[in-house]
XYZ file of C-alpha atoms in Angstrom:
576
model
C -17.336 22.324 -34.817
C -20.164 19.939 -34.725
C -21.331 17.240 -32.173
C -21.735 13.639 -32.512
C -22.390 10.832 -31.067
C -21.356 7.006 -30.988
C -21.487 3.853 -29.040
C -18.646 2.627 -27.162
C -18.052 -0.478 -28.868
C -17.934 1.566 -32.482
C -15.774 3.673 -31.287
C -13.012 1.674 -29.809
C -13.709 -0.891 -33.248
C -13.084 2.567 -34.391
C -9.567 3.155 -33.009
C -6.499 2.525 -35.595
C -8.468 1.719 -37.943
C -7.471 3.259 -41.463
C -10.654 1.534 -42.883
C -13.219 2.977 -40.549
C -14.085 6.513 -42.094
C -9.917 7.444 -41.485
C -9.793 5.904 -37.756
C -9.106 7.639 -34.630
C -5.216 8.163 -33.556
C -2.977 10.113 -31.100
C -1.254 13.090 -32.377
C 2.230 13.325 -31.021
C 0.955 16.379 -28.687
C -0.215 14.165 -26.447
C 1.647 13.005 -23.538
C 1.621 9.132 -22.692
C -0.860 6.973 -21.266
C -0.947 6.955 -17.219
C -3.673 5.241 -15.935
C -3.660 2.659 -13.679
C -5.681 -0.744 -13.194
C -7.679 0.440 -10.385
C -8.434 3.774 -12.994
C -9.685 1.766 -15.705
C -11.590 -1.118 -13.732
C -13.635 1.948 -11.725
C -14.428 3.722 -15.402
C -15.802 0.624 -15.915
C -17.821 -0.015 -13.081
C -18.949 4.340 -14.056
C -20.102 3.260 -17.547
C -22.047 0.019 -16.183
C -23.791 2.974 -13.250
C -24.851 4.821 -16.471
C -22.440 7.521 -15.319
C -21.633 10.316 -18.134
C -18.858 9.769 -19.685
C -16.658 13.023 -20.814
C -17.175 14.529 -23.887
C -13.989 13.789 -26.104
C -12.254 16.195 -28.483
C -11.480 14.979 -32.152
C -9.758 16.635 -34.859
C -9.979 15.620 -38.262
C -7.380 16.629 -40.667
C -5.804 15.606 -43.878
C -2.621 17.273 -42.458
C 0.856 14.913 -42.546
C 0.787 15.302 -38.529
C 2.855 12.813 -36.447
C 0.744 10.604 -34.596
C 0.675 7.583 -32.867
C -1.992 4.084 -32.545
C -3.498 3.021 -29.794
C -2.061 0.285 -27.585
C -4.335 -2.350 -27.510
C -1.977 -5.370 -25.053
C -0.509 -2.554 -22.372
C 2.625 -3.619 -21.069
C 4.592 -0.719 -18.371
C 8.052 -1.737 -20.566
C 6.263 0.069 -23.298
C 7.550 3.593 -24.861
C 6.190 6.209 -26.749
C 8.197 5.221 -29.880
C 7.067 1.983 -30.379
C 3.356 3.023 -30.893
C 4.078 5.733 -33.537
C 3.135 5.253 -37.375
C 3.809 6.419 -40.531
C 2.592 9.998 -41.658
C 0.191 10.271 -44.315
C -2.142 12.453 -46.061
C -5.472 10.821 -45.796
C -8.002 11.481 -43.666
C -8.342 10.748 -39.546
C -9.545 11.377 -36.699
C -6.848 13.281 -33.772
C -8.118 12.456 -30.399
C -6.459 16.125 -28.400
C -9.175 14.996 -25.458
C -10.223 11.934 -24.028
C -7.151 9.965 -24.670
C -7.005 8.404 -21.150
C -10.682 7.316 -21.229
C -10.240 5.522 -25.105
C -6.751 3.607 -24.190
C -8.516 2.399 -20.883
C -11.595 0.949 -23.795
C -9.688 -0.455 -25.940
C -7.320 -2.172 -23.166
C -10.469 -3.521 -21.881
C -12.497 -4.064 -24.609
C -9.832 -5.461 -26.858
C -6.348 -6.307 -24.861
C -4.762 -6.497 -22.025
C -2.876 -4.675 -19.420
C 0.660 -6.515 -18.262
C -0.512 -9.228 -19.465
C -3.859 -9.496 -17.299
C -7.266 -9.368 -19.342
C -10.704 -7.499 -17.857
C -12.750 -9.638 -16.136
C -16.277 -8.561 -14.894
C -17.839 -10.080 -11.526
C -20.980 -11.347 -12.719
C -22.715 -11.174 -9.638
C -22.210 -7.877 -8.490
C -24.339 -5.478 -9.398
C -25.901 -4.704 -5.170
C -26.665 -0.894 -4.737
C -24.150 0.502 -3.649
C -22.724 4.108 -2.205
C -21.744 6.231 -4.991
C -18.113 6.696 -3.749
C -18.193 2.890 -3.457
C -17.801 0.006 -6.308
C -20.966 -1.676 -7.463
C -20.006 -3.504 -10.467
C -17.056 -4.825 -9.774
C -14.244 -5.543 -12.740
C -10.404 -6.569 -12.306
C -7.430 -7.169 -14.535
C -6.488 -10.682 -13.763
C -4.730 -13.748 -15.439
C -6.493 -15.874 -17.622
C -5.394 -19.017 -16.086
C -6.452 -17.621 -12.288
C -9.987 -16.221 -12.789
C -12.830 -18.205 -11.664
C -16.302 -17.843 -12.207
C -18.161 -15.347 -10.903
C -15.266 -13.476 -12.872
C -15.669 -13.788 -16.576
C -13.898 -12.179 -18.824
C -15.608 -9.052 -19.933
C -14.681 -8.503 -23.764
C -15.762 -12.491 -24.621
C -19.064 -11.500 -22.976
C -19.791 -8.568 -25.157
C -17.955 -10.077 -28.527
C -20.920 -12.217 -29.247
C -23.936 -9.666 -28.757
C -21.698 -7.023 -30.888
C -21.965 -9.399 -33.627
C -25.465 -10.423 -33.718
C -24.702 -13.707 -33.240
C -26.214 -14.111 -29.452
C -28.866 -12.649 -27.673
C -28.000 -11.073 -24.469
C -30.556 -13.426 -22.770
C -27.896 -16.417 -24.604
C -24.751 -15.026 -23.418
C -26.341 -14.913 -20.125
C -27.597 -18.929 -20.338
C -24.257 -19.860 -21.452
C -22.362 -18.275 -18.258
C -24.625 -19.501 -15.805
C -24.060 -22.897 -17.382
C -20.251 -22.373 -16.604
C -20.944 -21.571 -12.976
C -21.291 -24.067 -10.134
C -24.180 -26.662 -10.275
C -27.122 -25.315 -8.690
C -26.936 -21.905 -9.045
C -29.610 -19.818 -7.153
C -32.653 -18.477 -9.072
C -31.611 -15.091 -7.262
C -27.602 -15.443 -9.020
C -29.540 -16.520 -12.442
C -31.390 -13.128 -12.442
C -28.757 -10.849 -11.292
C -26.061 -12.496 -14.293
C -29.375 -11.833 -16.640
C -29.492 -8.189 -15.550
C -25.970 -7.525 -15.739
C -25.366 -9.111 -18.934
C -28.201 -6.939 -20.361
C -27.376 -4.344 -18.922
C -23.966 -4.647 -20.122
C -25.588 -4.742 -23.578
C -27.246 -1.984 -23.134
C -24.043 0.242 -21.969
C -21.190 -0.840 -24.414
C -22.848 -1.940 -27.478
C -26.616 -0.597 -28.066
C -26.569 3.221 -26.677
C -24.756 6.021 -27.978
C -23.010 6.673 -24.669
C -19.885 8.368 -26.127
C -20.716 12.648 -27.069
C -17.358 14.041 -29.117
C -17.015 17.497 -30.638
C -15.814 17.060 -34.070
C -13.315 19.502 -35.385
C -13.632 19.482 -38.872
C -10.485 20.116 -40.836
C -10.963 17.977 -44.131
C -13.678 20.156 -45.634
C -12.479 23.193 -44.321
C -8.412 23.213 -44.306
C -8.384 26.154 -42.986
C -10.448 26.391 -40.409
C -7.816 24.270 -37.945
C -4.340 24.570 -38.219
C -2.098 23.178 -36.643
C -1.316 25.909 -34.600
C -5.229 26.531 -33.979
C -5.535 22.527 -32.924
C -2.318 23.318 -30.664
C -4.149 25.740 -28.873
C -7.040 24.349 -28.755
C -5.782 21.677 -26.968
C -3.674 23.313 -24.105
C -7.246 25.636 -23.426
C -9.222 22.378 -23.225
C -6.640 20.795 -21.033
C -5.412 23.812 -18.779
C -8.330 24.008 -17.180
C -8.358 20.903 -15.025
C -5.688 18.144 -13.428
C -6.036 15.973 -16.512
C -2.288 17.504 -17.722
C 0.598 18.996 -15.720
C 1.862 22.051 -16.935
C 4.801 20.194 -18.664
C 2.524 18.317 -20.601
C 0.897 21.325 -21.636
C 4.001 22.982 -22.576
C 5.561 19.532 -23.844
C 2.937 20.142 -26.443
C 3.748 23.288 -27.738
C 7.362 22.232 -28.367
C 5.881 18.470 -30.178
C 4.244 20.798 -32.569
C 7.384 22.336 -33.725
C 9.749 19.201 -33.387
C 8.313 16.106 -34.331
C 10.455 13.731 -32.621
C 10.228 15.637 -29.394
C 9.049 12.858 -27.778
C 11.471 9.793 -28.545
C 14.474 12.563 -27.461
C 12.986 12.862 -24.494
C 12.094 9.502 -23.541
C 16.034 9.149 -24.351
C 17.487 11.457 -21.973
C 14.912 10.334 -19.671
C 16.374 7.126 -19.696
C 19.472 7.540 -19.651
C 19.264 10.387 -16.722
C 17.558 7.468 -14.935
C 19.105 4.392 -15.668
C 20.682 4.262 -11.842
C 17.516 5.000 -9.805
C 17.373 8.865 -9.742
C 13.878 10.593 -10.709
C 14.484 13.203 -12.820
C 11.345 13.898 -14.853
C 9.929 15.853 -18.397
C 9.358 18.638 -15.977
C 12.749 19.111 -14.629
C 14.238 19.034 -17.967
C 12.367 21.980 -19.685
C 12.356 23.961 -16.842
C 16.470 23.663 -17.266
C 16.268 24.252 -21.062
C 14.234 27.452 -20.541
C 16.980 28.709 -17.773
C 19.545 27.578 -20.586
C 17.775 29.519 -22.985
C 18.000 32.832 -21.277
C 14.155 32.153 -20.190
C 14.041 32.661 -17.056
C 13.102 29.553 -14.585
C 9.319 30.195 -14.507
C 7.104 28.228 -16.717
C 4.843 30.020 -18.268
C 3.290 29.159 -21.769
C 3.496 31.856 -23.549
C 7.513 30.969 -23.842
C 6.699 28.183 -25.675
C 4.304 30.187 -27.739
C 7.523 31.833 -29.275
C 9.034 30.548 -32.417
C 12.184 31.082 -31.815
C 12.092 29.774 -28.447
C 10.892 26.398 -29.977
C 13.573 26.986 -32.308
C 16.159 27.104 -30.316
C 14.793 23.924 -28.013
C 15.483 22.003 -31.603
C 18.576 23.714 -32.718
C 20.677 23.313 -29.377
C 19.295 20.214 -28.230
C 21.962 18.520 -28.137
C 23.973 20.864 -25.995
C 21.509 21.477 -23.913
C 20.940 17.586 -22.774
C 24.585 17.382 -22.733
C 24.654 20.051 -19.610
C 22.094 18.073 -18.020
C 23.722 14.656 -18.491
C 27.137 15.861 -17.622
C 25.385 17.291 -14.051
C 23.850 14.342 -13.442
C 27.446 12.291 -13.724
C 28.222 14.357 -11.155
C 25.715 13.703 -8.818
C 26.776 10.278 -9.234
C 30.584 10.348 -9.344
C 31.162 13.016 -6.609
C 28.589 11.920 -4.474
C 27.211 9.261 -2.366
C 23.461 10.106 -3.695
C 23.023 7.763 -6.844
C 19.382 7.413 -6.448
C 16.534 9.470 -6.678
C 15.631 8.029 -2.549
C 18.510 9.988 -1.429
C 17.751 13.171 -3.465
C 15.181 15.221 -1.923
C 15.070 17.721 -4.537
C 16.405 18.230 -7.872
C 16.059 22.214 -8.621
C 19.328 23.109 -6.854
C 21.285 21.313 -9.816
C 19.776 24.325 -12.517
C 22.422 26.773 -11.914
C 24.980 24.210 -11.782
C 23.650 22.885 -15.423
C 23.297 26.823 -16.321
C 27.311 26.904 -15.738
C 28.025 23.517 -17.730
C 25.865 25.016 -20.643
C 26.989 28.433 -20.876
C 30.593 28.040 -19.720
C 31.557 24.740 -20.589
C 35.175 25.750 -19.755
C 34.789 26.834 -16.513
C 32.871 23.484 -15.384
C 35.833 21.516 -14.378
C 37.625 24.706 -13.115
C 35.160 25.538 -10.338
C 35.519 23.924 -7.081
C 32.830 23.782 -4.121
C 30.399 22.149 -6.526
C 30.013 19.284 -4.098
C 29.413 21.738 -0.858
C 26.704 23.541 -3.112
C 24.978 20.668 -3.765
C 25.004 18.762 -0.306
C 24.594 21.851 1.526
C 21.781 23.037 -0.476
C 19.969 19.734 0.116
C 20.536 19.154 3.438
C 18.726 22.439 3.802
C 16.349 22.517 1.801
C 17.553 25.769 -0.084
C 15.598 25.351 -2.954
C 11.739 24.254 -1.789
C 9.056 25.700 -2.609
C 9.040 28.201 -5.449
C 12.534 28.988 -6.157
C 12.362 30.573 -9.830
C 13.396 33.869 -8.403
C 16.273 32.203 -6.451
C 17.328 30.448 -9.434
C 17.443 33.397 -11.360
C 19.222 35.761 -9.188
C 21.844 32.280 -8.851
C 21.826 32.674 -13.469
C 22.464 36.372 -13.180
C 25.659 36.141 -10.843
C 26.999 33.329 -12.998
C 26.684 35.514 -16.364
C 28.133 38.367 -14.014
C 31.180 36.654 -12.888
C 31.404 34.405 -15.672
C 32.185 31.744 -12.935
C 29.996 29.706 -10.271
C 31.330 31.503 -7.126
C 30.432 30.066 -4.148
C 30.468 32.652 -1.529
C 28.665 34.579 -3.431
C 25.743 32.189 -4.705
C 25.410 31.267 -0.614
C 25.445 34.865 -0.156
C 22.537 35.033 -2.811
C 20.443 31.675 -1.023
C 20.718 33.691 1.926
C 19.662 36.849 1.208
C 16.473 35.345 -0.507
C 15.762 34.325 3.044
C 16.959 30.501 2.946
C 18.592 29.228 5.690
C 22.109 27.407 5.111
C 22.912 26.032 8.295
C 20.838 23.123 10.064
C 20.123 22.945 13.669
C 21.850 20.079 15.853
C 18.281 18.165 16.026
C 18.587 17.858 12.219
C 21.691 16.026 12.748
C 20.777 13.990 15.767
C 17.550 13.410 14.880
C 18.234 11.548 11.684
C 17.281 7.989 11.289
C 18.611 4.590 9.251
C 17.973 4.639 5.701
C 15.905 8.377 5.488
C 17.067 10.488 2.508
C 17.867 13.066 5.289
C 20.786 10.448 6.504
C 22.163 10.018 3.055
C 23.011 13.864 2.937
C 24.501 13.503 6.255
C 26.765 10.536 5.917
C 28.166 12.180 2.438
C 28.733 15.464 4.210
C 30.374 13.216 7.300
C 32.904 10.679 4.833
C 33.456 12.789 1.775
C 36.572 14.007 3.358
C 38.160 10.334 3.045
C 39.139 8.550 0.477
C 36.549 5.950 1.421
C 34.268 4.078 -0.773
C 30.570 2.792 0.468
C 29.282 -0.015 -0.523
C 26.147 0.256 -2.515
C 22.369 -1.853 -2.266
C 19.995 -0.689 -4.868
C 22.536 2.410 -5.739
C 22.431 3.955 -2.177
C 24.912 3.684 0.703
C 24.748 0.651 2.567
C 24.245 1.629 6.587
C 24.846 -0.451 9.012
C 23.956 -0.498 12.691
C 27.289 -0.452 15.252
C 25.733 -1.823 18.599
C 23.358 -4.280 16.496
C 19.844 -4.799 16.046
C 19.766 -8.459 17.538
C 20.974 -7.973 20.742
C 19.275 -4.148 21.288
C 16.113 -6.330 20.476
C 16.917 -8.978 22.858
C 17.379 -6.704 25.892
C 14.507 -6.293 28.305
C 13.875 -4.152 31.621
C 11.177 -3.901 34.256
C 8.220 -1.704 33.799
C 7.798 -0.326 37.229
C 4.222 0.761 36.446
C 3.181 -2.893 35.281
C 5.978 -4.741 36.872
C 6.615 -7.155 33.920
C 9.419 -6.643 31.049
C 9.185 -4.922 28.162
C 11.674 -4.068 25.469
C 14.597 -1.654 26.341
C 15.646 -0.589 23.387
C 12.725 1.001 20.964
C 13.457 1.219 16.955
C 13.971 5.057 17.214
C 16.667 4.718 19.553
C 18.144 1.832 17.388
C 17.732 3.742 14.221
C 19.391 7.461 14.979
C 22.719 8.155 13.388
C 24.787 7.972 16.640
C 24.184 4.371 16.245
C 25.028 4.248 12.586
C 28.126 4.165 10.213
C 28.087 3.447 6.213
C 29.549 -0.038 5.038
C 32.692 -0.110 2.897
C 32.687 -1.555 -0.391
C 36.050 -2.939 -0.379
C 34.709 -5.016 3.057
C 31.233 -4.735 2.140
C 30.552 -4.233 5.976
C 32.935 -4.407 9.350
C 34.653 -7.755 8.511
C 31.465 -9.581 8.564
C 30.668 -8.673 12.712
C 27.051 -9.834 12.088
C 25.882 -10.045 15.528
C 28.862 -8.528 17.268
C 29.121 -6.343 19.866
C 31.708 -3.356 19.286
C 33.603 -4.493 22.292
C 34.203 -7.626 20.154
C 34.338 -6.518 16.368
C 36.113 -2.776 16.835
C 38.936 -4.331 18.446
C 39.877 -6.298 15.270
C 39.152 -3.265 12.895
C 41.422 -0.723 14.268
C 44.112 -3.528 14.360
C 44.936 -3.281 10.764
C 42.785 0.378 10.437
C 44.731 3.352 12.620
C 42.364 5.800 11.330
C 38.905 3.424 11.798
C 37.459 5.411 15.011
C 38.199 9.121 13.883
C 36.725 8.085 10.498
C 33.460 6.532 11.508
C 33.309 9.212 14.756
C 33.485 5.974 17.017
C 34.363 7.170 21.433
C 38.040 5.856 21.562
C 37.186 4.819 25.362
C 36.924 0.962 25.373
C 34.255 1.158 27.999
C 32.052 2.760 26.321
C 31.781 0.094 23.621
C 30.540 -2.707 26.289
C 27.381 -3.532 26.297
C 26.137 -1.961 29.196
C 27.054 1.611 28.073
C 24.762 1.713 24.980
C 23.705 5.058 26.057
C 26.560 6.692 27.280
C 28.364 5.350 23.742
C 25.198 6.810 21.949
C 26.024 10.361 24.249
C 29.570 10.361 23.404
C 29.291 10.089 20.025
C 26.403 12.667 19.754
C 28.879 14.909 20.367
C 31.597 13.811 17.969
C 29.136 13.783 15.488
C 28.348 17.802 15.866
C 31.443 18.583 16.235
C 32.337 16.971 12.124
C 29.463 19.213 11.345
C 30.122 22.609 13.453
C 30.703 24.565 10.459
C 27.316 23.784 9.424
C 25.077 24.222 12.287
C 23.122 26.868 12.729
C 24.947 30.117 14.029
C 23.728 33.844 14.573
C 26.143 34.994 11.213
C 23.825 37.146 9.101
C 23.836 38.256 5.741
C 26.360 40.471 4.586
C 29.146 39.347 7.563
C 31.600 36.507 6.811
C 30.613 33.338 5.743
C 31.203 30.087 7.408
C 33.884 27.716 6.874
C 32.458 25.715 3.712
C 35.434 22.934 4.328
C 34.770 20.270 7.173
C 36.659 20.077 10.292
């Protein structure tokens, strides 16, 4: 290993280029680029302070190792895939640290990022706080930016070339300011055009430690550069643990990533979140590895192995879960999914008993129960486990007895009445609820951006409208506050085939509840409406809100919180 040094603008000249001494690429270890604007403008604005930048990690190698370029015009709509290029035997540089830093360059130096170019405020530059901006640079469109904000990579182009002094550049950008620019401006565009210079193009600002594997084969292989790189990156919050792991498995399966980025899309394409993360965590529990990540499972051949051999399968398990989610439930997007974990043992069961998948019922009580709770936050590796061992045990997904497992770990399955009550309009907590509270219908919501639509029964517009006297202050003030219009007891979820209560709008229930029980006999028990008529006139907001409190904990009795403990009975899973 051997140090070296370069200047910024040779090394990002440097990037995915063949011709320069190999060029520098990614290998296909490395996870994807994830900075943002505000990320690369302040690196910027670092490197213009004369802040040290991070010493980067390069490997050279002769090895056929599946890499990918750089991407010089950064657009979000951009996958991993697209960048990669064909394998070869020649010589080049493998960034395994510092790739962040380098895509930011090169997207600054070179292209663009959605479409916006860097431009550099040529009249900052003031002292500043060191937690605060001094020279300030932003990603904007070519056809907005006006001067002071030039754009930064036409400023340096000329000076890199030899073609203009940095005194020059500097002339020719005052001349495209506004007539009568101060002395004072004149100077400070002079400084920080030099001084830009000086930064990017004349010093060697950018340290790497070379890992030299063309001279000496054998010195790094790719199992040594493997490790090499989860030590370097372990050690701080550059990589999650996924990544980390992510690269073990890369090294043994070269298109790793484009299967990934496949499921991931296609787990996703409704709204939900599931992430890289979630998905090894469920291969290792597929695998017989237990739920906790640790690396040195990934350090096992046959473990990698097996990731390649049953792919397939495995994703399958996790696809066919996730269809589930979304056909047997109301939560179709990741805003009404508080956590994901519970689903493991359910995709442990579609993986390792495919034929008892369809055969097992209470899957839908697991899941919404579980959620509502919060069964699996935290840590649950152990709970997951112990929920994997009874499922090889039985050879079945039992529910009593996985409950009886959640609670014995010390997880609570019931919720308290305040959970209920206090629920609000559109919270992921009210999503749970309302699939718990309809799921026993044949009823259909209708869906905005994949979730439930909710809807408000005495409505917004006229609880806004109503006033009262403040007896401390003696003028009016509203009567109704959002909390008390949001809570459930003033909620019900639209239905698709009326995509809402035959369009009430504005209505009052004494107006619009009328007409839907006309043609609907089972309208008020279904959406836990009072059946007294009085109590849908406007005067009785609160004694309708009361009365249908208590309707509402009634539907979920059998899953508020009661004195049973472990070992005795359990509860009623089926709704009243």
């Amino acid at each position: 290993m051997r140090n070296e040094r370069n200047t910024i603008w040779k090394i990002v000249r440097g990037l995915n280029d063949a011709e320069s001494n190999g060029g520098l690429w990614l290998p296909n270890i490395q996870r994807p680029f994830v900075w943002s604007e505000e990320q690369i403008e302040k690196l910027f604005d670092s490197i213009m302070r004369e802040y040290p930048i991070s010493t980067l990690l390069v490997w050279r190698t002769r090895e056929k190792v599946k890499h990918r370029k750089f991407i010089t015009d950064w657009k979000d709509s951009l996958k991993v895939s697209d960048a990669y290029v064909m394998e070869n035997a020649d010589a080049k540089g493998m960034v395994l640290d510092g790739q962040q830093r380098l895509q930011s360059l090169i997207i600054g130096l070179a292209g663009s990022y959605n479409g916006k170019e860097l431009h550099f405020d040529v009249l900052s530059g003031a002292k500043a706080s060191p937690e605060d901006i001094r020279y300030r640079f932003r990603f904007l469109p070519a056809a907005s930016a006006q001067w002071p904000w030039v754009k930064f990579k036409d400023v340096l182009k000329d000076m890199s070339r030899g073609r203009k002094l940095a005194m020059e550049v500097a002339q020719d950008v005052c001349a495209a300011g506004p007539a009568g620019l101060s002395d004072d401006d004149a100077k400070r565009v002079q400084k920080n055009i030099a001084r830009a210079q000086h930064e990017f193009i004349s010093d060697e600002n950018i340290s790497y430690q070379l890992l030299d594997g063309v001279d000496d084969p054998d010195a790094y292989t790719t199992e040594d550069v493997v490790e090499i790189f989860i030590r370097a990156n372990s050690g701080g919050t550059k990589l999650g643990k996924s990544d980390l792991l992510f690269s073990l498995l890369a090294s043994e399966w070269a298109l790793a990533d484009e299967e990934m980025e496949e499921l991931l899309e296609e787990l996703n394409r409704t709204g939900y979140g599931f992430d890289r993360d979630f998905v090894l965590k469920s291969c290792l529990v597929m695998l017989g590895q237990g739920a906790k990540y640790e690396v040195t499972k990934f350090r096992k051949p046959e473990v990698r192995e097996a990731f390649v051999k049953n792919w397939t399968e495995l994703s399958d398990a996790i696809k066919a879960v996730r269809d589930f989610l979304h056909g047997k439930t109301f939560l179709k997007s990741d805003k009404a999914v508080p956590s994901y974990l519970g689903l493991i043992p359910l995709i442990y069961l579609r993986y390792t008993y495919p034929d008892q998948w369809n055969a097992t019922t209470g899957r839908e009580d697991y899941v919404l129960r579980t959620m509502l709770t919060g069964a699996f936050s935290g840590t649950p590796d152990n709970l997951i486990d112990r929920c994997v061992k009874s499922i090889d045990e039985r050879k079945a997904f039992e529910l009593d007895e996985i409950f009886h497992i959640i609670r014995s770990d010390g997880r609570s399955l019931e919720v308290t009445p305040e959970t209920i009550i206090g629920t609000r309009y559109g919270k992921p907590q009210s999503h749970l609820i309302f699939n718990l509270w309809y799921r026993t219908f044949d009823y259909e919501p209708a869906l905005e951006d994949n979730l439930p639509q909710q809807d408000h029964i005495f409505p917004q517009s006229f609880l806004n409208s109503q006033k009262e006297l403040n007896p401390q202050t003696g003028r009016s003030r509203k009567m109704y506050w959002a909390d008390e219009q949001h809570q459930i007891a003033n909620l019900a979820l639209l239905t698709a085939k009326e995509n809402g209560f035959q369009g009430k709008s504005g209505e009052l229930p004494e107006t619009w509840i009328p007409k839907q029980i006309k043609d609907d006999s089972g309208f008020l028990d279904r959406h836990l409406i009072p059946k007294d008529p009085e109590l849908w006139k406007s005067a009785n907001f609160r004694k309708f809100i009361e009365a249908r409190k208590a309707l509402i904990l009634e539907r979920f009795k059998p899953y508020l919180q009661s004195s049973q403990t472990v070992g005795e009975d359990h509860v009623v899973e089926a709704l009243a």
